[in-house]
Amino acid sequence: MQRRRPGAHRTSVFWWSAELAQLRVACLAARRGYTRTRRRRPIRTEEEKQAYSVYRDAKLALRIGIAEAKKKAWQELLDTLERDPWGRPYQIVTNKLRSWAPPLTKNMEPELLSRVVTELFPERDALSSPHETTTEHSVTVSEVSPSELKTAIARMTTKKTAPGPDGMHGRVVALALDAGLDMRFRSLLTECLRNGLFPSTWKTGLLVLLKKGGKPPESPSAYRPIVLLDEAGKLFERIIAGRIYNHLETIGPNIHEAQFGFRKHRSTIDAIARLRSVCEEQVSRGRVVFAVSLDIANAFNSLPWDCIADGLRHHGLPAYIRKCVASYLNGRRVIFPKQNGIGSHLIKCGVPQGSVLGPLLWNIGYDRVLRAKLVPGVSTICYADDTLVVAIGENFKEARLRATAGVARVVSEIKKLGLVVALQKSEAICFYGHRKAPPQDADIIVGGVAIRVGTTLKYLGLILDPGWTFRPHFVALAPKLTATANMLSRIMPNLGGPSGGVASYTLMRSGQKHSGTAPWHLDAAAFSEVYWRRAEARDKGDNPTLEQLNAWRALEDQQLLVEWESELAGASAGKYTTEALRPLLQLWVKRRWGHLSYRLVQMLSGHGCFGSYLHKVVGCEESPTCHHCVGDNRDDALHTLRDCPAWEVERRPLLDALQGEDAILPNVVKAILSAGNDGSWKIFYNFCESVMKVKEEAGRTRELCPGTRPRRRKKPQARQILAT
């Protein structure tokens, strides 16, 4: 039996070198010599001991060489963080860089694959829904203009998407069109529009299945389908979508105002803001608000095409658009690799996920649900298929009755479209004021299914609570932030100090102060003010221009700096840094030069390879005294910057830049900012890099000395676990 497939060759790892290869050859030779010595008869004890000693030394030399090579390669990889913080080191520690693996469909059993594909892309019978009468708009089909194609290409090139079955990336298509094919391509698209045709080649998509966590692999619901389409076909979709949007906004009727998904100037923030404004207004009047989220099973892949056709007629789309959409939907198929070749499945309903037209066609087809007449006090808020039924009542009983009737009505309309609502997955929450709390274990009954009224509701990625404190959301988010902080700690020098969530918060606060980025709570308040001003303008029928938005943001930034400076003035920690930066905060924030490195930030913050910090915070130094000069001088950032004679040579360029002023941090910051360029910054940067690098290497050397304190301190929790 063959031990290895013919042609299979193991490639060397990235840290391997010629020196390691020689050490490995020597180690293998020593092992063979030791093995042969042991087999000889009669046994020669002294010769065997000598051979083993040679083998042991060779093996130890190889181990040390491998360890040093790995360490050197990892350090070289970390050095690339200065050029690209989101490069390979970041991808490695966050598990975003994975080895190649075949598609899931390639290794799935044929029966399971067939069942998964059939359930993800079901068949739906044609519906006999009544056609709503609308005014037919007869228009002449205009040719695809250069501006239309240019806008479509610009949107395509701004996104990094995987190619479709033809394997051509969007940038390749854009370069080909820019090279002189644009006129022919526009003529092709114009003829397709006039004839109401969508080329069949662009209807075939490559199916990719993604495994969901926490579900059994034999269940079709454990897989999320993604369909990759040709970029040339997506360009045509963008042309059609642009004309549909233009018709809806200028001629109409437009999509229902309760729909926030996949629409211009609308987002998940607008949907949440609509719900919050309704709740706060009604609760302030002593009323109770019910919110019920509905889960539609496999929504995008199950919408019947008849519903889309009815929606296009209702919104008065021209006949040529309706013909193009009909051609776009009919004859679609997905292909996928399987164990014995390439599989194919014909699509008979739904809108293509991963397409440009799909979300817009969903809004048009689903708009019928949002137009349905509801009982008084009941409304809907929708983001694509995430539907929220909102009911208002004077008390809990009235709100509950209205919520039950409203949900039943919306579910009935959804079922008329041929869709299925998973009521067992639906959630409900009650927003209330003083003495209006719902009874325990309250629920509403819809279709024989009890929907429990919980204390939280997850909607559009947020966990909502009755008081709008978002505390449950951050409680659920904290473990993820801690895990991310622990991952990033692998690529950061470990100097001890706070850990876990405290470390991430400390890093955030210190990084904001040094880099010039405003604290998140102040930045969020500024963004919120601009958002509400824009929302108020749109409610009045105005659409603020980009120049107006930038002007509003500039005003908020000025107010932000005032509040930030006030906070720094009252800060009890970090006075060494804040006293230097606060007088020149505006100049520091608005500077357009100055790269912050790890060693420069140590000098700015005083946290790093300084005896005082390593003694007080990390606990790996016996005393805070300086190891680089004579005497009992306290080693901190000020001592290193101004006083320590060991850095006299490195300090000379910095003193020249200061022009006779004392080498303290406030003077250094003033000289950097008053220069108006990066000349003084580079001098300070070079000083920090050269000095701190020597201090780091000296610290590592002291660690290797016997009797040195351990660099890391054990956590109390870890000691308790070990004790038990």
Tab-separated table of C-alpha atoms in Angstrom, residues 348 411 449 545 647 711:
chain	number	residue	atom	x	y	z
A	348	LYS	CA	-38.969	29.016	-9.590
A	411	VAL	CA	-49.693	37.389	9.448
A	449	VAL	CA	-49.226	29.980	19.190
A	545	THR	CA	-26.814	68.693	0.725
A	647	TRP	CA	20.553	59.343	26.255
A	711	ARG	CA	6.982	39.546	34.215
